[in-house]
Coordinates of C-alpha atoms in Angstrom, one line a residue:
Chain A
M173 CA 53.4 160.4 108.1
R174 CA 54.8 163.6 106.5
S175 CA 53.2 163.1 103.3
R176 CA 49.8 162.6 104.7
L177 CA 49.9 166.2 106.1
S178 CA 51.1 167.8 102.9
P179 CA 48.9 170.7 101.7
L180 CA 48.3 169.1 98.3
R181 CA 47.0 166.0 100.0
I182 CA 44.6 168.1 102.3
V183 CA 43.2 169.7 99.2
Y184 CA 42.9 166.7 96.7
G185 CA 42.7 163.8 98.9
D186 CA 45.0 160.8 98.7
H187 CA 43.2 158.5 96.1
R188 CA 45.8 158.6 93.6
A189 CA 48.6 157.8 96.2
N190 CA 46.5 154.7 97.4
W191 CA 46.2 153.4 93.9
R192 CA 50.0 153.9 93.2
I193 CA 51.0 152.2 96.4
G194 CA 48.8 149.3 95.7
L195 CA 50.6 148.8 92.3
V196 CA 53.9 149.0 93.7
S197 CA 52.9 146.5 96.5
A198 CA 51.7 144.2 93.9
F199 CA 55.0 144.5 91.8
L200 CA 57.2 144.0 94.9
T201 CA 55.3 141.0 96.0
V202 CA 55.8 139.3 92.6
I203 CA 59.6 140.3 92.7
C204 CA 60.0 138.9 96.3
L205 CA 58.3 135.6 95.6
I206 CA 60.6 135.0 92.7
W207 CA 63.5 136.2 94.9
I208 CA 62.9 133.7 97.5
Y209 CA 61.8 130.8 95.2
P210 CA 65.5 129.1 95.7
F211 CA 64.9 128.8 99.2
V212 CA 61.4 127.4 98.9
W213 CA 62.7 125.1 96.3
M214 CA 65.4 123.8 98.5
I215 CA 63.3 123.1 101.4
S216 CA 60.7 121.3 99.3
T217 CA 63.3 119.2 97.5
S218 CA 64.7 118.4 100.9
L219 CA 61.6 116.6 101.8
K220 CA 61.2 114.5 98.6
S221 CA 62.6 111.1 98.1
N222 CA 65.2 110.8 95.2
A223 CA 62.7 109.2 93.1
E224 CA 59.9 111.9 93.7
M225 CA 62.4 114.6 93.0
F226 CA 62.3 113.6 89.3
S227 CA 58.8 112.8 88.9
N228 CA 57.3 115.7 90.8
P229 CA 58.4 119.1 89.9
G230 CA 55.9 120.7 92.1
L231 CA 56.8 122.5 95.4
I232 CA 54.5 120.3 97.7
P233 CA 56.3 117.0 98.5
Q234 CA 54.2 114.0 98.8
S235 CA 56.4 111.7 100.8
W236 CA 57.8 114.1 103.4
A237 CA 60.9 112.3 103.3
T238 CA 62.6 113.3 106.5
E239 CA 65.3 110.4 106.1
N240 CA 67.3 113.0 103.9
Y241 CA 67.9 115.1 107.1
A242 CA 69.2 111.8 109.0
R243 CA 71.4 110.9 106.1
A244 CA 72.9 114.5 105.7
W245 CA 73.2 114.8 109.4
T246 CA 75.1 111.6 110.1
E247 CA 76.3 110.1 106.6
A248 CA 77.5 113.5 105.1
H249 CA 78.7 114.4 108.8
M250 CA 76.8 117.8 108.8
G251 CA 76.2 117.0 112.3
S252 CA 79.8 117.3 113.4
Y253 CA 80.4 120.1 110.9
F254 CA 77.6 121.9 112.4
F255 CA 79.3 122.0 115.8
N256 CA 82.6 122.6 114.3
T257 CA 81.0 125.8 112.8
L258 CA 79.4 126.7 116.1
I259 CA 82.6 126.6 117.9
V260 CA 84.6 128.6 115.3
T261 CA 81.5 131.1 115.2
V262 CA 81.4 131.6 118.8
G263 CA 84.9 131.7 119.6
S264 CA 85.8 134.0 117.0
V265 CA 83.0 136.3 118.1
V266 CA 84.3 136.4 121.7
I267 CA 88.0 136.9 120.5
V268 CA 87.1 139.5 118.0
T269 CA 84.7 141.6 120.2
T270 CA 87.3 141.6 123.0
C271 CA 90.4 142.5 121.1
T272 CA 88.7 145.1 118.8
S273 CA 86.6 146.9 121.6
M274 CA 89.8 147.6 123.4
L275 CA 91.8 148.4 120.5
G276 CA 89.1 150.7 119.0
Y277 CA 88.7 152.4 122.6
V278 CA 92.2 153.3 123.0
L279 CA 92.7 154.4 119.5
G280 CA 89.6 156.2 119.4
R281 CA 89.8 158.2 122.6
Y282 CA 93.4 158.8 123.4
R283 CA 96.4 160.2 121.9
F284 CA 99.7 158.5 122.7
P285 CA 103.0 157.9 121.1
G286 CA 102.4 155.5 118.3
R287 CA 98.8 156.0 118.0
N288 CA 98.5 157.7 114.5
I289 CA 100.8 155.3 112.9
L290 CA 98.8 152.3 114.5
F291 CA 95.4 153.7 113.4
F292 CA 96.6 154.4 109.9
S293 CA 97.8 151.0 109.5
F294 CA 94.4 149.6 110.5
V295 CA 92.6 151.8 108.2
A296 CA 95.1 151.0 105.1
T297 CA 94.5 147.2 105.6
V298 CA 90.7 147.3 105.7
F299 CA 90.3 146.1 102.1
I300 CA 93.1 143.6 101.9
P301 CA 91.9 140.4 99.9
Q302 CA 91.9 137.1 101.6
G303 CA 93.9 135.8 98.5
F304 CA 96.8 138.4 99.6
T305 CA 97.4 136.9 102.8
I306 CA 96.2 133.1 102.6
I307 CA 99.7 131.6 102.0
P308 CA 101.5 133.3 104.9
V309 CA 98.6 132.6 107.2
F310 CA 98.6 129.0 106.4
E311 CA 102.3 128.7 106.9
L312 CA 102.2 130.6 110.1
L313 CA 99.5 128.1 111.3
S314 CA 101.6 125.1 110.3
R315 CA 104.5 126.5 112.0
L316 CA 102.7 127.0 115.1
G317 CA 101.1 123.5 115.0
L318 CA 97.8 124.9 114.5
S319 CA 97.1 124.3 110.7
S320 CA 94.7 121.3 111.2
N321 CA 92.6 122.0 114.5
L322 CA 89.8 123.9 115.4
F323 CA 91.7 126.4 117.6
G324 CA 93.7 127.5 114.7
L325 CA 91.0 128.0 112.7
T326 CA 89.2 130.0 115.1
I327 CA 91.9 132.4 115.8
A328 CA 92.6 132.6 112.1
T329 CA 89.0 133.5 111.3
S330 CA 89.1 136.2 114.1
G331 CA 92.5 137.7 112.8
H332 CA 91.2 138.2 109.2
A333 CA 88.0 140.2 109.8
M334 CA 89.1 142.2 112.8
V335 CA 90.5 145.5 110.9
I336 CA 87.2 146.8 109.8
F337 CA 85.7 146.4 113.3
V338 CA 88.6 148.3 114.9
V339 CA 87.8 151.2 112.5
L340 CA 84.2 151.1 113.5
F341 CA 84.8 150.9 117.1
A342 CA 87.4 153.7 117.1
G343 CA 84.8 156.0 115.3
Y344 CA 82.0 155.0 117.7
F345 CA 84.1 155.6 121.0
A346 CA 85.5 158.8 119.5
Q347 CA 82.1 160.5 119.5
L348 CA 80.9 159.6 122.9
P349 CA 81.1 162.4 125.4
R350 CA 84.0 163.0 127.8
E351 CA 82.1 163.9 131.0
L352 CA 81.3 160.4 132.1
E353 CA 84.6 159.2 131.9
E354 CA 86.0 162.1 133.8
A355 CA 83.5 161.9 136.5
A356 CA 84.5 158.3 137.1
R357 CA 88.3 159.2 137.1
V358 CA 87.7 161.7 139.6
D359 CA 86.0 159.3 141.7
G360 CA 89.2 157.2 141.4
V361 CA 88.0 154.4 139.3
S362 CA 90.7 152.7 137.4
F363 CA 91.5 152.8 133.8
L364 CA 90.4 149.2 133.0
K365 CA 87.2 149.6 135.1
I366 CA 86.2 152.7 133.2
F367 CA 86.3 150.9 130.1
W368 CA 84.4 147.8 131.3
Y369 CA 81.9 149.4 133.5
V370 CA 81.3 152.9 131.8
M371 CA 82.5 153.0 128.2
L372 CA 81.8 149.4 126.9
P373 CA 78.1 149.5 128.1
L374 CA 77.7 152.9 126.2
A375 CA 79.0 151.3 123.0
R376 CA 76.2 148.6 123.3
P377 CA 74.8 149.4 119.7
M378 CA 78.4 149.1 118.2
V379 CA 79.2 145.8 120.1
V380 CA 75.8 144.1 118.7
T381 CA 76.8 145.5 115.1
V382 CA 80.4 143.9 115.5
V383 CA 79.0 140.5 117.0
I384 CA 76.5 140.3 114.1
M385 CA 78.8 141.1 111.4
Q386 CA 81.2 138.6 112.8
V387 CA 78.7 135.7 113.0
L388 CA 77.9 136.3 109.4
H389 CA 81.5 136.4 108.4
A390 CA 82.5 133.2 110.4
W391 CA 79.5 131.3 109.2
N392 CA 79.9 132.3 105.7
D393 CA 83.9 132.1 105.5
F394 CA 85.0 129.7 102.9
L395 CA 88.7 130.2 101.6
L396 CA 90.4 129.9 105.0
P397 CA 88.5 126.7 106.3
L398 CA 88.9 125.3 103.0
V399 CA 92.6 125.7 103.2
V400 CA 93.0 124.7 106.9
T401 CA 90.8 121.7 106.6
L402 CA 92.5 120.3 103.4
A403 CA 94.7 118.0 105.7
N404 CA 91.8 117.3 108.3
P405 CA 88.4 116.9 107.1
A406 CA 87.1 116.1 110.5
I407 CA 87.3 119.9 111.3
R408 CA 85.5 121.0 108.4
T409 CA 82.8 123.8 108.7
L410 CA 79.3 123.5 107.1
S411 CA 80.4 125.6 104.2
V412 CA 83.2 123.6 103.4
G413 CA 81.3 120.5 104.3
I414 CA 78.5 121.0 101.8
Y415 CA 81.1 121.9 99.1
A416 CA 82.8 118.6 99.9
F417 CA 79.3 116.8 99.9
K418 CA 78.8 118.1 96.3
G419 CA 82.2 116.7 95.0
E420 CA 81.6 113.3 96.5
Q421 CA 77.7 112.6 96.2
F422 CA 76.9 114.6 93.0
I423 CA 73.7 112.7 92.5
D424 CA 72.2 112.8 95.9
W425 CA 70.2 116.1 95.3
T426 CA 67.9 115.6 98.2
G427 CA 70.3 114.8 100.7
M428 CA 72.2 117.9 99.7
A429 CA 69.1 120.0 99.8
A430 CA 68.8 118.8 103.3
A431 CA 72.1 119.5 104.2
A432 CA 72.0 123.1 102.7
T433 CA 68.8 123.6 104.7
I434 CA 70.5 122.6 108.1
S435 CA 73.5 124.9 107.4
I436 CA 71.1 127.9 106.8
V437 CA 68.5 127.3 109.3
P438 CA 70.5 128.8 112.5
I439 CA 71.6 131.8 110.7
V440 CA 68.3 132.6 109.1
V441 CA 66.6 132.3 112.5
L442 CA 69.3 134.6 114.1
F443 CA 68.6 136.9 111.4
M444 CA 64.7 137.1 111.7
L445 CA 65.0 137.3 115.5
L446 CA 67.6 140.3 115.4
Q447 CA 66.7 141.8 112.1
R448 CA 66.7 145.2 113.3
Y449 CA 70.3 145.2 114.7
F450 CA 71.3 143.6 111.4
I451 CA 69.9 146.2 109.2
N452 CA 71.0 149.1 111.4
G453 CA 74.4 147.9 112.1
L454 CA 75.1 147.3 108.4
A455 CA 73.7 150.9 107.7
G456 CA 75.9 152.2 110.4
A457 CA 78.9 150.8 108.5
V458 CA 78.3 152.8 105.4
K459 CA 77.2 156.2 107.2
G460 CA 80.5 156.3 109.2
Chain B
M68 CA 111.1 156.3 126.7
F69 CA 110.6 154.3 129.6
E70 CA 108.7 156.9 131.0
T71 CA 106.3 157.3 128.2
L72 CA 105.6 153.6 128.4
H73 CA 105.0 153.6 132.1
R74 CA 102.6 156.5 131.7
Y75 CA 100.5 155.1 129.0
R76 CA 101.1 151.6 130.4
Y77 CA 97.3 150.9 130.4
H78 CA 96.7 152.2 127.1
Y79 CA 99.4 149.7 125.7
L80 CA 98.2 147.0 127.8
M81 CA 94.8 147.2 126.2
L82 CA 96.0 147.3 122.7
L83 CA 98.2 144.2 123.3
P84 CA 95.7 141.6 122.4
G85 CA 94.4 143.1 119.5
L86 CA 97.9 144.0 118.3
I87 CA 99.0 140.3 118.6
L88 CA 96.0 138.8 116.7
G89 CA 96.4 141.6 114.0
G90 CA 100.1 141.1 113.8
M91 CA 99.6 137.4 113.3
F92 CA 97.0 137.5 110.7
V93 CA 97.0 140.9 109.2
F94 CA 100.4 142.8 109.2
Y95 CA 102.8 139.8 109.3
P96 CA 101.1 138.1 106.3
I97 CA 101.1 141.3 104.2
F98 CA 105.0 141.5 104.5
A99 CA 105.4 137.8 104.5
A100 CA 103.4 137.6 101.1
C101 CA 105.8 140.2 99.6
Y102 CA 108.8 138.3 100.7
Y103 CA 107.4 135.0 99.3
A104 CA 106.5 136.7 96.0
M105 CA 110.4 137.1 95.4
H106 CA 111.1 133.5 95.9
D107 CA 110.8 130.3 93.8
W108 CA 109.0 128.1 96.5
S109 CA 107.3 124.6 95.8
G110 CA 105.7 123.3 98.8
F111 CA 105.6 124.3 102.5
N112 CA 108.4 121.8 103.2
S113 CA 110.8 122.8 100.7
D114 CA 113.4 125.5 100.5
K115 CA 113.0 128.9 98.9
V116 CA 115.1 130.2 96.4
F117 CA 115.4 134.0 95.8
V118 CA 114.4 135.0 92.4
G119 CA 113.7 138.9 93.0
M120 CA 111.0 140.1 90.5
G121 CA 111.3 137.0 88.7
N122 CA 107.7 135.8 89.6
F123 CA 106.3 139.1 88.6
V124 CA 108.1 139.1 85.3
K125 CA 106.7 135.4 84.7
L126 CA 103.1 136.5 86.0
F127 CA 103.0 139.2 83.5
T128 CA 103.8 137.0 80.6
D129 CA 101.5 134.2 81.6
P130 CA 98.2 134.2 79.5
I131 CA 96.4 132.2 82.1
F132 CA 97.1 134.8 84.7
W133 CA 96.0 137.6 82.5
D134 CA 92.8 135.7 81.6
A135 CA 91.9 135.3 85.2
F136 CA 92.7 139.0 85.8
Q137 CA 90.5 140.0 83.0
R138 CA 87.8 137.7 83.8
A139 CA 87.8 139.4 87.5
L140 CA 87.4 142.7 85.8
I141 CA 84.7 141.4 83.6
F142 CA 82.8 140.1 86.6
L143 CA 83.4 143.4 88.3
L144 CA 81.9 145.5 85.4
G145 CA 79.3 142.9 85.0
T146 CA 78.1 143.0 88.6
V147 CA 78.5 146.4 90.1
P148 CA 76.3 148.2 87.7
L149 CA 73.6 145.9 87.8
Q150 CA 73.6 145.6 91.6
M151 CA 73.9 149.3 92.1
T152 CA 71.0 150.2 90.0
I153 CA 68.6 147.5 90.8
S154 CA 69.1 147.9 94.6
L155 CA 68.7 151.9 94.2
V156 CA 65.3 151.2 92.4
L157 CA 64.2 149.0 95.1
A158 CA 65.4 151.2 97.9
V159 CA 63.5 154.2 96.4
L160 CA 60.4 152.2 96.2
L161 CA 60.9 150.7 99.9
N162 CA 61.7 154.0 101.2
N163 CA 58.1 155.3 100.6
Q164 CA 56.5 155.6 104.0
L165 CA 53.2 154.7 102.8
L166 CA 54.2 151.1 101.7
K167 CA 52.9 149.1 104.7
M168 CA 54.7 145.8 103.8
S169 CA 58.0 147.4 103.2
T170 CA 59.7 145.5 106.1
Y171 CA 58.5 142.1 104.8
F172 CA 59.8 143.0 101.3
R173 CA 63.3 144.1 102.9
T174 CA 63.4 140.8 104.7
M175 CA 62.8 138.6 101.7
I176 CA 65.4 140.6 99.5
F177 CA 68.0 140.4 102.4
L178 CA 67.6 136.7 102.9
P179 CA 70.2 135.6 100.4
V180 CA 72.8 137.9 102.1
V181 CA 72.6 135.8 105.4
T182 CA 72.7 132.6 103.6
P183 CA 76.2 131.0 103.4
V184 CA 78.0 131.4 100.1
A185 CA 78.7 128.0 99.7
V186 CA 75.0 126.8 100.0
I187 CA 73.9 129.4 97.5
G188 CA 76.4 128.0 95.2
I189 CA 75.1 124.3 95.6
I190 CA 71.5 125.5 95.3
W191 CA 72.1 127.4 92.2
T192 CA 73.8 124.6 90.8
F193 CA 70.8 122.5 91.0
L194 CA 68.4 125.2 89.9
L195 CA 70.4 125.8 86.8
S196 CA 71.1 122.4 86.1
P197 CA 70.3 120.9 82.4
F198 CA 69.2 117.7 84.0
N199 CA 65.8 118.4 85.6
G200 CA 66.8 121.8 86.8
P201 CA 63.7 124.2 87.6
V202 CA 65.2 127.2 85.6
N203 CA 65.5 124.8 82.4
G204 CA 62.1 123.3 83.3
L205 CA 60.5 126.9 83.1
L206 CA 62.1 127.9 80.1
L207 CA 61.1 124.8 78.1
D208 CA 57.4 125.1 79.4
L209 CA 57.5 128.8 78.3
G210 CA 58.8 127.6 74.8
L211 CA 61.7 129.9 75.1
I212 CA 64.3 127.2 74.5
S213 CA 64.0 123.9 72.8
R214 CA 66.5 122.0 74.6
P215 CA 68.0 122.5 78.1
V216 CA 70.8 124.9 78.4
D217 CA 73.9 123.8 80.3
F218 CA 74.2 127.2 82.0
L219 CA 77.2 126.3 84.2
G220 CA 78.7 123.8 81.9
S221 CA 79.3 126.0 78.7
T222 CA 82.1 128.4 78.3
D223 CA 79.6 131.1 76.9
T224 CA 77.0 131.0 79.6
V225 CA 78.9 130.3 82.6
M226 CA 80.1 134.1 83.4
P227 CA 76.6 135.6 82.8
S228 CA 75.1 132.8 85.0
V229 CA 77.6 133.3 87.9
I230 CA 77.0 137.2 87.4
G231 CA 73.3 136.6 87.8
V232 CA 73.6 134.6 91.0
Y233 CA 76.2 137.0 92.7
V234 CA 73.8 140.1 92.0
W235 CA 70.8 138.1 93.5
K236 CA 73.0 137.0 96.6
W237 CA 74.4 140.5 97.3
L238 CA 71.7 143.0 96.2
G239 CA 70.0 143.1 99.9
I240 CA 73.1 144.5 101.3
T241 CA 73.5 147.2 98.6
M242 CA 69.9 148.1 99.1
I243 CA 70.4 148.4 102.8
Y244 CA 73.1 150.9 102.1
W245 CA 71.0 152.9 99.7
L246 CA 68.3 152.9 102.2
A247 CA 70.5 154.4 104.9
A248 CA 71.7 156.9 102.3
L249 CA 68.0 157.9 101.4
Q250 CA 67.3 158.3 105.2
T251 CA 69.8 161.3 105.3
V252 CA 67.7 163.2 102.9
P253 CA 65.9 165.7 105.1
D254 CA 62.2 165.9 105.1
D255 CA 62.0 169.6 104.3
V256 CA 63.7 168.6 101.0
Y257 CA 60.6 166.4 100.1
D258 CA 58.2 169.0 101.4
S259 CA 59.5 171.9 99.4
A260 CA 59.8 169.6 96.3
K261 CA 56.1 168.6 96.8
L262 CA 55.1 172.3 97.0
D263 CA 56.9 172.8 93.6
R264 CA 55.0 170.0 92.1
C265 CA 58.1 168.0 91.7
R266 CA 57.4 164.3 92.3
G267 CA 58.2 160.7 91.1
A268 CA 61.0 160.1 88.9
K269 CA 61.8 163.9 88.5
L270 CA 62.1 164.2 92.2
V271 CA 64.4 161.2 92.5
W272 CA 66.6 162.2 89.8
Y273 CA 67.0 165.9 90.2
I274 CA 66.9 166.2 94.0
V275 CA 67.4 162.8 95.9
L276 CA 70.3 161.6 93.9
P277 CA 72.4 164.6 94.0
I278 CA 72.1 164.5 97.8
V279 CA 73.0 160.7 98.1
L280 CA 75.8 160.8 95.5
P281 CA 78.6 160.9 98.2
F282 CA 77.2 157.6 99.5
A283 CA 77.1 156.3 95.9
V284 CA 80.9 156.4 95.9
A285 CA 81.3 154.6 99.1
I286 CA 78.7 152.0 98.1
T287 CA 80.3 151.3 94.7
L288 CA 83.7 150.8 96.3
I289 CA 82.2 148.3 98.9
S290 CA 80.4 146.5 96.0
A291 CA 83.5 146.7 93.8
V292 CA 85.8 145.1 96.5
G293 CA 83.3 142.5 97.2
A294 CA 82.8 141.6 93.5
L295 CA 86.7 141.0 93.3
N296 CA 86.5 138.6 96.4
V297 CA 84.1 136.1 94.6
F298 CA 86.2 132.9 95.4
P299 CA 83.4 131.0 97.5
L300 CA 80.6 131.6 94.9
I301 CA 82.6 130.5 91.8
M302 CA 84.4 127.7 93.9
S303 CA 81.0 126.3 94.9
M304 CA 79.4 126.8 91.5
T305 CA 81.8 125.8 89.0
N306 CA 85.4 125.4 90.5
G307 CA 86.5 127.9 88.0
G308 CA 85.5 125.7 85.0
P309 CA 84.4 124.7 82.5
F310 CA 88.0 124.8 80.9
F311 CA 89.0 127.8 83.1
A312 CA 86.0 129.8 81.7
S313 CA 85.2 131.2 85.2
E314 CA 88.5 131.2 86.8
V315 CA 89.1 134.6 88.5
M316 CA 92.1 135.9 90.5
E317 CA 91.7 134.2 93.8
I318 CA 90.7 130.8 92.1
F319 CA 93.9 131.1 90.1
I320 CA 95.9 131.8 93.4
Y321 CA 94.2 128.8 95.1
R322 CA 94.9 126.6 92.2
T323 CA 98.5 127.4 91.9
A324 CA 99.2 127.2 95.6
F325 CA 97.1 124.6 97.2
A326 CA 95.1 122.5 94.6
T327 CA 97.3 122.0 91.6
G328 CA 95.1 119.0 90.7
D329 CA 97.0 117.4 87.8
G330 CA 99.7 116.4 90.2
S331 CA 102.2 119.2 89.4
I332 CA 104.1 120.9 92.1
P333 CA 102.4 123.7 93.9
R334 CA 104.0 127.0 93.2
L335 CA 103.6 129.0 96.4
G336 CA 106.0 131.9 95.5
Y337 CA 104.3 132.5 92.2
A338 CA 100.8 132.3 93.6
A339 CA 101.8 134.7 96.4
A340 CA 103.2 136.9 93.6
A341 CA 99.7 137.0 92.0
G342 CA 98.2 137.7 95.5
V343 CA 100.4 140.8 96.1
F344 CA 99.6 142.2 92.5
F345 CA 95.7 141.6 93.1
G346 CA 96.2 143.2 96.7
F347 CA 97.8 146.4 94.9
V348 CA 95.0 146.5 92.5
V349 CA 92.3 146.5 95.3
L350 CA 94.6 148.9 97.3
S351 CA 94.7 151.5 94.1
L352 CA 90.8 151.1 93.8
T353 CA 90.3 152.1 97.4
I354 CA 92.8 155.2 97.1
G355 CA 90.9 156.2 94.1
Q356 CA 87.7 156.0 96.0
A357 CA 88.9 157.9 98.9
I358 CA 89.7 160.8 96.7
A359 CA 86.3 160.6 94.8
T360 CA 84.3 160.6 98.1
R361 CA 86.2 163.7 99.1
R362 CA 85.3 165.5 95.9
A363 CA 81.5 164.0 96.0
R364 CA 81.1 165.2 99.4
A365 CA 82.3 168.9 98.7
G366 CA 79.9 168.8 95.8
A367 CA 76.8 167.7 97.7
K368 CA 77.4 170.3 100.4
E369 CA 77.0 172.9 97.6
I370 CA 73.6 171.7 96.6
R371 CA 72.3 171.2 100.1
S372 CA 73.2 174.9 101.1

C-alpha cells in the first residue's frame, strides 16, 4: 500500500506501474505453468491406460483408467506403505515435538551446570550429514533388535532431525518475557506445570513450525528408511516403496504415476491447508 | 554435586528424554563412526580389526572416492549459484506489493519442495526418458534435436540433468528465505529511494542487496549443505549411474557399506571413513559460514546507519 501513497504516484498517477505489473504477472504465469507441468503430466498419465500412454501425448486422458490406482494400491503395496509412512510420520512428530520442546525450554531459559556444553553440542551437530552417522545408527538398531520394525524406524527418524529443532526452540523460549513464569511460580505452580500450561502454549508458533518441518522430513526421508527396510520390505515407506516399484516394474509407467500421485496427495493437501504456517515457519528458521 | 543435582532436578528431568534420543542417534553415532573408521570391518556380523589411519590412507589414494568427492563439488558449484540467483530474481518480483497473484505464484513454485524426493526422481526419469518422454517429445517437435537424447543414460548429460532437477525441486525454499530477508528491509528505505528517483534494477542492486547480504551468507550455507546431501534424488533417478557418472559422496558411502551389488564384501570401516571425511568437509563449510556471517552482519550495520 505504501507505494500507492508515494508523492510521485500522486502527481503522475500509476498507469506505468499497472502496465509493468501486468507484464510481470504474465511472465510469472508462464513460468509457473511450466513449473508445475511435471505434476499435471503425472496426474494425467496416472489416468491413462498403458496403451493410451504411448498413443496420446496430450494431457487430457481419454480412458480415465482408475484401475491404475487399484493396481498401485494393492499389487505395488502402496496401501500398506502409505500406512507405514503415516505411522512413522505421526510417531516421529509426537516424539520430536515432546523431546525438543522440553530440551529447548530448559536450554533456552535456564542456566545450570552443564548447560553451555550441552547447548554447544547441539549447535555444533546441526549440519552433520546422514552419511556420517548411518552406519552406527543401523548397527545400534540391529543390536537393540529394532533394525527391521516400524518402531525402530520411527525413533531413528525422530533422532536424526531433532538437533535443529532444539536450537530453534531454545531461541524461541529465550526471548519470551519472564513475568508470566514468575507470577505462576509465586502462586506455587510446579516447574513442570509452568512448562505445560504457561510456556508451551506461548510457544505455539514454534510448535507449529517444528511439527510441519518434521512432517516434511519424515514423509521425505529416504536414506534411513532405505537402509532399515533392506531386510524387511513389509515396512517400507512410500518413498522407498516407489523407488522399489521403479526397480521391479520399470515399464508400468501409468501404475507408477498413480503410485506417485498417491504418495504426494496427503502432503500437498496438508501444505495447501497450512500454507501460511509452512512459509512463516521456514522463514522463521532463517531469520533466527 | 548431589546438591546441584537435587536443586536442578526438574531441569535435568526435562532434558532426559531428548538427551536419550539425541545420545542414541546423534552423539553416539558421531563417535562410533570415527571409531569404525579406524577398523577393517566387513559386514555387521564380522569382527573389526584395528587399522588406525589405514582406511583414510586408502581413501585418499582411491580414484573412485576422489571422483565421487569431485562430483559432489561439481554438483555443489553447479546448483548453488543457479538456485541463489533464480530464486532471488523471483523473490524480488514476488515481493512487489502490487502483484495481486503473488501468493498463487509462490504456492506453485513451492510445490516441488513438499513433494517427496523419491517421487520427484521417478517423475523426472519419465519426463526425461528417451522413449516417449515429453521433454524429448517437445525438443523433437521444436526441431532442436534430430533424435531423442538419453538425458540420464549418457555420461555427458547426466550431471546437468540431475542439477537441473535439483534446482527445480529446491528453488521454492530458497525463494522463501529470500522473501523473508527482503521483508526485513524497512519501508522508509524504499520511500527515500523513490524520492531520489532510484528504482528498478538500480534500487535492488545498490540499496536492497547490501541490506540482505547477511542473509545471503546464511542462505548460501543452507543451500550448500543441502546440495551435498543429494543422495535421495540421484539414487531415485540414476542409482549413481551410468558407469558411476553421477555417483556422489553419499552414494559412494551407501554402495560401499550396504549395496555392494556385484557380490563383493561390504566394507563398513572404509565407508565410515568416507562418511567421517565428508562430515568434516561439511563442518568446515559451516564454520567458514559462521565467520562470514559475522563479518557481513557488521558490514550491513554500517550501511543501515
